[in-house]
Structure formats: C-alpha cells, structure tokens
Coordinates of C-alpha atoms in Angstrom, one line a residue:
M173 CA -0.3 9.8 3.7
Y174 CA -1.4 6.9 6.5
A175 CA -4.9 6.4 7.9
T176 CA -5.0 6.1 11.2
L177 CA -3.9 2.9 12.3
S178 CA -5.4 0.9 15.7
T179 CA -4.9 1.4 19.8
T180 CA -3.7 -2.0 20.0
P181 CA 0.2 -2.4 21.0
S182 CA 0.8 -4.6 18.4
V183 CA 0.4 -2.5 15.7
V184 CA 3.3 0.1 15.3
T185 CA 1.7 4.1 15.4
K186 CA 1.4 5.6 12.6
P187 CA 4.2 8.5 13.0
T188 CA 6.5 4.9 13.5
Q189 CA 5.5 4.1 10.6
H190 CA 5.5 7.0 8.6
R191 CA 9.5 7.8 10.3
I192 CA 10.8 4.0 9.1
V193 CA 9.1 4.3 5.9
G194 CA 10.8 7.0 4.7
R195 CA 14.4 6.5 6.1
L196 CA 13.8 2.5 4.2
T197 CA 13.2 4.8 1.5
L198 CA 16.2 7.3 1.9
A199 CA 18.2 3.8 2.5
L200 CA 17.3 2.4 -1.3
H201 CA 17.4 6.1 -2.8
C202 CA 20.9 5.8 -1.3
V203 CA 21.6 1.8 -2.4
V204 CA 20.1 2.5 -5.6
A205 CA 21.9 5.3 -6.7
C206 CA 25.3 3.9 -6.4
V207 CA 24.7 0.0 -6.9
A208 CA 23.4 1.9 -10.8
L209 CA 25.5 4.8 -11.7
S210 CA 28.5 2.6 -10.6
L211 CA 28.1 -0.3 -12.7
A212 CA 27.3 1.9 -15.6
F213 CA 30.3 4.2 -15.2
I214 CA 33.2 1.6 -13.6
L215 CA 32.7 -0.9 -16.7
F216 CA 31.9 1.6 -19.2
D217 CA 35.2 1.6 -21.5
N218 CA 34.1 2.8 -25.0
T219 CA 33.3 -0.3 -26.3
L220 CA 29.3 -1.5 -27.7
F221 CA 29.6 -4.7 -24.9
A222 CA 29.6 -1.5 -22.6
W223 CA 26.2 0.0 -23.3
H224 CA 24.9 -3.2 -22.2
P225 CA 25.1 -3.2 -18.3
A226 CA 24.6 0.5 -18.1
F227 CA 21.8 0.2 -19.8
M228 CA 20.6 -2.5 -17.6
S229 CA 21.2 -1.4 -14.5
I230 CA 19.9 2.2 -14.8
G231 CA 16.8 0.1 -16.7
Y232 CA 16.4 -2.3 -13.9
V233 CA 18.1 -1.2 -10.6
V234 CA 16.9 2.7 -11.5
F235 CA 13.5 2.5 -13.3
M236 CA 12.3 -0.2 -12.4
T237 CA 13.2 0.5 -8.4
E238 CA 11.8 3.4 -8.7
G239 CA 8.9 2.7 -10.1
L240 CA 7.9 -0.1 -7.4
I241 CA 8.8 2.5 -4.9
A242 CA 6.4 4.5 -6.1
A243 CA 4.3 1.8 -6.2
I244 CA 4.1 1.1 -2.7
H245 CA 3.8 4.9 -1.1
F246 CA 0.3 5.3 -4.7
R247 CA -1.1 2.4 -2.5
Q248 CA -1.9 4.8 0.6
I249 CA -3.6 7.4 -1.1
D250 CA -6.3 8.3 -2.7
G251 CA -8.1 10.4 -5.8
H252 CA -5.9 12.8 -8.0
E253 CA -3.1 12.1 -6.0
R254 CA -3.1 8.8 -6.7
V255 CA -3.5 9.5 -10.0
K256 CA -0.9 11.6 -10.6
A257 CA 1.4 8.7 -8.5
I258 CA 0.0 6.0 -11.0
W259 CA 1.0 8.2 -13.7
S260 CA 4.1 9.3 -12.4
H261 CA 4.9 5.2 -11.7
A262 CA 3.7 3.8 -15.2
L263 CA 6.5 7.1 -16.8
L264 CA 9.0 5.2 -14.0
Q265 CA 7.9 1.8 -15.8
L266 CA 9.1 3.0 -19.2
R267 CA 11.9 4.7 -19.3
A268 CA 13.4 1.2 -17.3
V269 CA 11.0 -0.9 -20.3
I270 CA 13.1 1.3 -22.9
C271 CA 16.3 1.4 -20.7
V272 CA 16.3 -1.9 -21.2
V273 CA 15.2 -3.1 -24.9
I274 CA 18.1 -0.8 -25.8
G275 CA 20.5 -3.2 -23.6
F276 CA 18.9 -6.3 -24.5
G277 CA 19.7 -4.2 -28.8
V278 CA 22.9 -3.8 -28.0
I279 CA 23.8 -7.1 -26.6
Y280 CA 22.1 -9.3 -29.5
R281 CA 24.1 -6.4 -31.9
N282 CA 27.5 -7.8 -29.9
K283 CA 27.0 -11.5 -30.8
I284 CA 26.0 -11.1 -33.9
L285 CA 29.4 -8.7 -34.5
L286 CA 31.4 -11.4 -32.8
G287 CA 30.3 -14.5 -34.3
K288 CA 29.2 -16.5 -30.8
P289 CA 25.5 -17.9 -29.8
H290 CA 22.5 -16.2 -28.1
F291 CA 20.5 -17.0 -24.6
V292 CA 23.1 -19.9 -24.0
S293 CA 23.7 -18.9 -20.6
L294 CA 21.9 -18.8 -17.3
H295 CA 22.1 -14.8 -17.2
A296 CA 20.9 -14.9 -21.1
K297 CA 17.7 -17.6 -20.4
V298 CA 16.9 -16.1 -17.5
G299 CA 17.5 -12.3 -18.4
L300 CA 15.7 -13.4 -21.5
A301 CA 12.4 -14.3 -19.1
T302 CA 12.2 -10.9 -17.5
L303 CA 12.6 -8.9 -20.8
I304 CA 9.7 -10.8 -21.7
L305 CA 8.2 -10.5 -18.4
S306 CA 9.5 -6.7 -18.6
I307 CA 7.6 -5.9 -21.5
L308 CA 3.9 -7.5 -20.4
M309 CA 3.9 -5.5 -17.1
P310 CA 3.0 -1.7 -18.1
L311 CA 0.6 -3.9 -20.1
W312 CA -1.3 -5.2 -17.8
G313 CA -0.5 -2.3 -15.6
L314 CA -2.6 0.2 -18.2
V315 CA -5.4 -3.1 -17.9
S316 CA -5.2 -2.5 -13.6
F317 CA -5.8 0.8 -14.9
R318 CA -9.2 1.9 -14.9
R319 CA -8.8 5.0 -16.4
M320 CA -7.7 3.9 -18.9
G321 CA -11.1 1.9 -19.7
I322 CA -10.3 -1.8 -19.9
I323 CA -10.2 -3.3 -16.7
Q324 CA -14.4 -2.2 -16.3
R325 CA -14.7 -4.7 -19.9
F326 CA -13.9 -8.0 -17.1
P327 CA -16.3 -9.4 -13.9
E328 CA -16.5 -6.8 -10.9
I329 CA -15.5 -10.1 -9.3
W330 CA -12.0 -10.7 -11.5
Q331 CA -11.5 -6.9 -11.0
P332 CA -8.9 -7.1 -7.4
R333 CA -7.3 -10.3 -8.7
I334 CA -6.6 -8.2 -11.7
K335 CA -5.6 -5.3 -9.8
A336 CA -3.8 -7.9 -7.1
A337 CA -1.9 -10.3 -10.0
H338 CA -0.6 -6.8 -11.5
R339 CA 1.6 -6.7 -8.2
Q340 CA 2.7 -9.7 -8.1
L341 CA 3.5 -10.2 -11.2
G342 CA 5.7 -6.9 -11.9
F343 CA 7.4 -7.9 -7.9
I344 CA 8.9 -11.0 -9.2
T345 CA 9.7 -9.4 -12.8
W346 CA 12.2 -6.8 -10.8
L347 CA 13.6 -9.8 -9.0
L348 CA 13.9 -11.8 -11.9
A349 CA 16.0 -8.8 -13.1
L350 CA 17.9 -9.1 -10.1
V351 CA 18.8 -12.4 -10.3
T352 CA 19.7 -11.8 -13.9
I353 CA 22.1 -8.5 -12.7
E354 CA 23.7 -11.1 -9.6
L355 CA 23.9 -14.0 -12.8
A356 CA 26.4 -11.6 -15.2
L357 CA 28.7 -9.8 -12.7
P358 CA 31.0 -12.4 -11.7
H359 CA 31.2 -13.2 -15.4
P360 CA 34.5 -12.3 -17.0
A361 CA 33.8 -9.5 -18.8
V362 CA 32.5 -7.3 -16.7
K363 CA 34.6 -9.2 -12.9
K364 CA 36.9 -6.2 -11.0
G365 CA 37.7 -8.1 -8.1
W366 CA 35.8 -6.8 -4.6
L367 CA 34.0 -4.6 -6.4
T368 CA 32.3 -7.4 -8.1
L369 CA 31.4 -8.3 -4.3
A370 CA 30.3 -4.6 -2.9
W371 CA 28.2 -4.7 -6.8
Q372 CA 26.5 -8.8 -5.7
A373 CA 25.6 -7.8 -2.2
G374 CA 24.4 -4.3 -2.8
I375 CA 22.0 -6.1 -4.9
G376 CA 20.6 -8.1 -2.2
L377 CA 21.2 -4.9 -0.1
V378 CA 18.8 -3.4 -2.5
A379 CA 16.1 -6.9 -2.7
V380 CA 15.4 -7.1 0.8
L381 CA 14.9 -2.8 2.1
L382 CA 12.0 -3.2 -1.0
S383 CA 10.9 -6.5 0.7
I384 CA 11.1 -5.1 4.0
L385 CA 9.5 -1.3 2.2
S386 CA 6.9 -3.7 0.9
A387 CA 5.4 -4.7 4.0
K388 CA 5.9 -1.7 6.4
A389 CA 4.0 0.5 4.3
V390 CA 1.7 -1.6 3.4
A391 CA 0.9 -3.7 6.7
G392 CA -2.0 -1.2 8.2
P393 CA -4.3 -1.4 5.1
K394 CA -5.7 -5.4 7.0
H395 CA -5.9 -3.1 10.2
F396 CA -8.0 0.2 8.3
S397 CA -10.9 -2.8 7.4
G398 CA -9.9 -3.0 3.5
P399 CA -9.9 0.2 2.3
E400 CA -6.8 -0.8 -1.0
D401 CA -10.1 -2.6 -1.3
A402 CA -12.2 0.0 -2.2
L403 CA -9.4 2.0 -3.7
C404 CA -8.7 -0.6 -6.2
K405 CA -12.8 1.0 -7.3
T406 CA -12.4 4.2 -8.2
V407 CA -8.5 3.8 -9.9

C-alpha cells in the first residue's frame, strides 16, 4: 500500500510506518465507536430533542471521522483501487451530511415547539457554520474528483490547489464539528457528570489521533519525490 521509503536513518521504514498507521487506525475506530454510541444511547430519552445529539454524534463522530480516515489512506494508492476508495469516502461523507441535516432539522423543530429563539448560543452559531461547510465540502469533493469531469474545466495549475483546498477545508470542517460537540456537552440538557468529562476527553482524543494518523500516513510522499501530485492528475 505504501511506497518504499528512503533508507536514511531519519525516515521510518515501510513496515514500521505501516504498523504505526494500522494501530492508530484501530485506536481511532475504537474511540469513535465508544464515544459516539455512548453519546447517542445514554442521552436518548425518547424525546424529540434526544434525536439531535444522536444524529449529530453518529454523523460527525462516526461517519465524518471514518470518511477522513478513508481519505487519509487512499492518498497512498492509485488506479482502480483509489477510485473505489474515493467512492467509499464519498458515501461516508454523504451519510454524515444526511445525519447532521436530520439532526439540525430536529433541533430547529424543537426550538419552534418550545418558542425559543434560534442561533443564540455559541454552540448554535458554530454549529450552523459547521453545517454549512459540511454541505459544501462534498460538493467541492465532486469538483475535485477527476472522474466527474469538472476539475478539468479549470486551468491545470489550479487543479492540485483545488484538491489541496478540499482536503484542508474538509479537515477544518471536521475540527469545527468536534468543537461544536465540545461546546454542547456542558449544557444542562445533556450534562451527565463524570460522563460529560469522559466524552469531552474522548472527543479530544479523536482529534489528536486523527491528526497523528494524518501526519504519519502522508509523511511518505515528501520522501517519494511527490507522487501524490502525480496521483492528483489521474484521479
């Protein structure tokens, strides 16, 4: 899956890098599942409001995180396998968007029923910005995917930048989603004592693990004379 690395002492060998990436990925899967599922089930009390944290945690913590993990891994492969991996990433992100849109609709409807104003708290404002970006990023991804035939309409010099911007803004969107969740957890409606602290720590751990995974998994191309740029021209 990964190209051969340089033999200089400062560069991690291929088997070592592969092992580190594998362990980080497994750790992420476990933390994501524990945090998201516990949030969804423990906070669910069969009220309309309870569907909001359920859909948001599944959408952002599960599907969007898994989508980013998939995106990190497919940057090291090419050809048909890369195309399949990109579609897998796209489907995960689509599921994330569906979940968060439903979650947004639930809380919007709940506010109307309770006669409360919309977008007043910091959590609500950051959440709205995150929702907008969450909808825009998959559309940007379609533009970036050469198989769709859209990115070729742009000057060739712009194309790697369009792809890079999609990756960077997608990561920022995901970080904003985690910040939005962190802002929500201390709210009296969802606060659960020590569990709240555990959830906050878990969300923070997800952010740290994915950041490390991204750094470890994509460190190779810098030593490979830039094959990622070549990949950008083919997929």
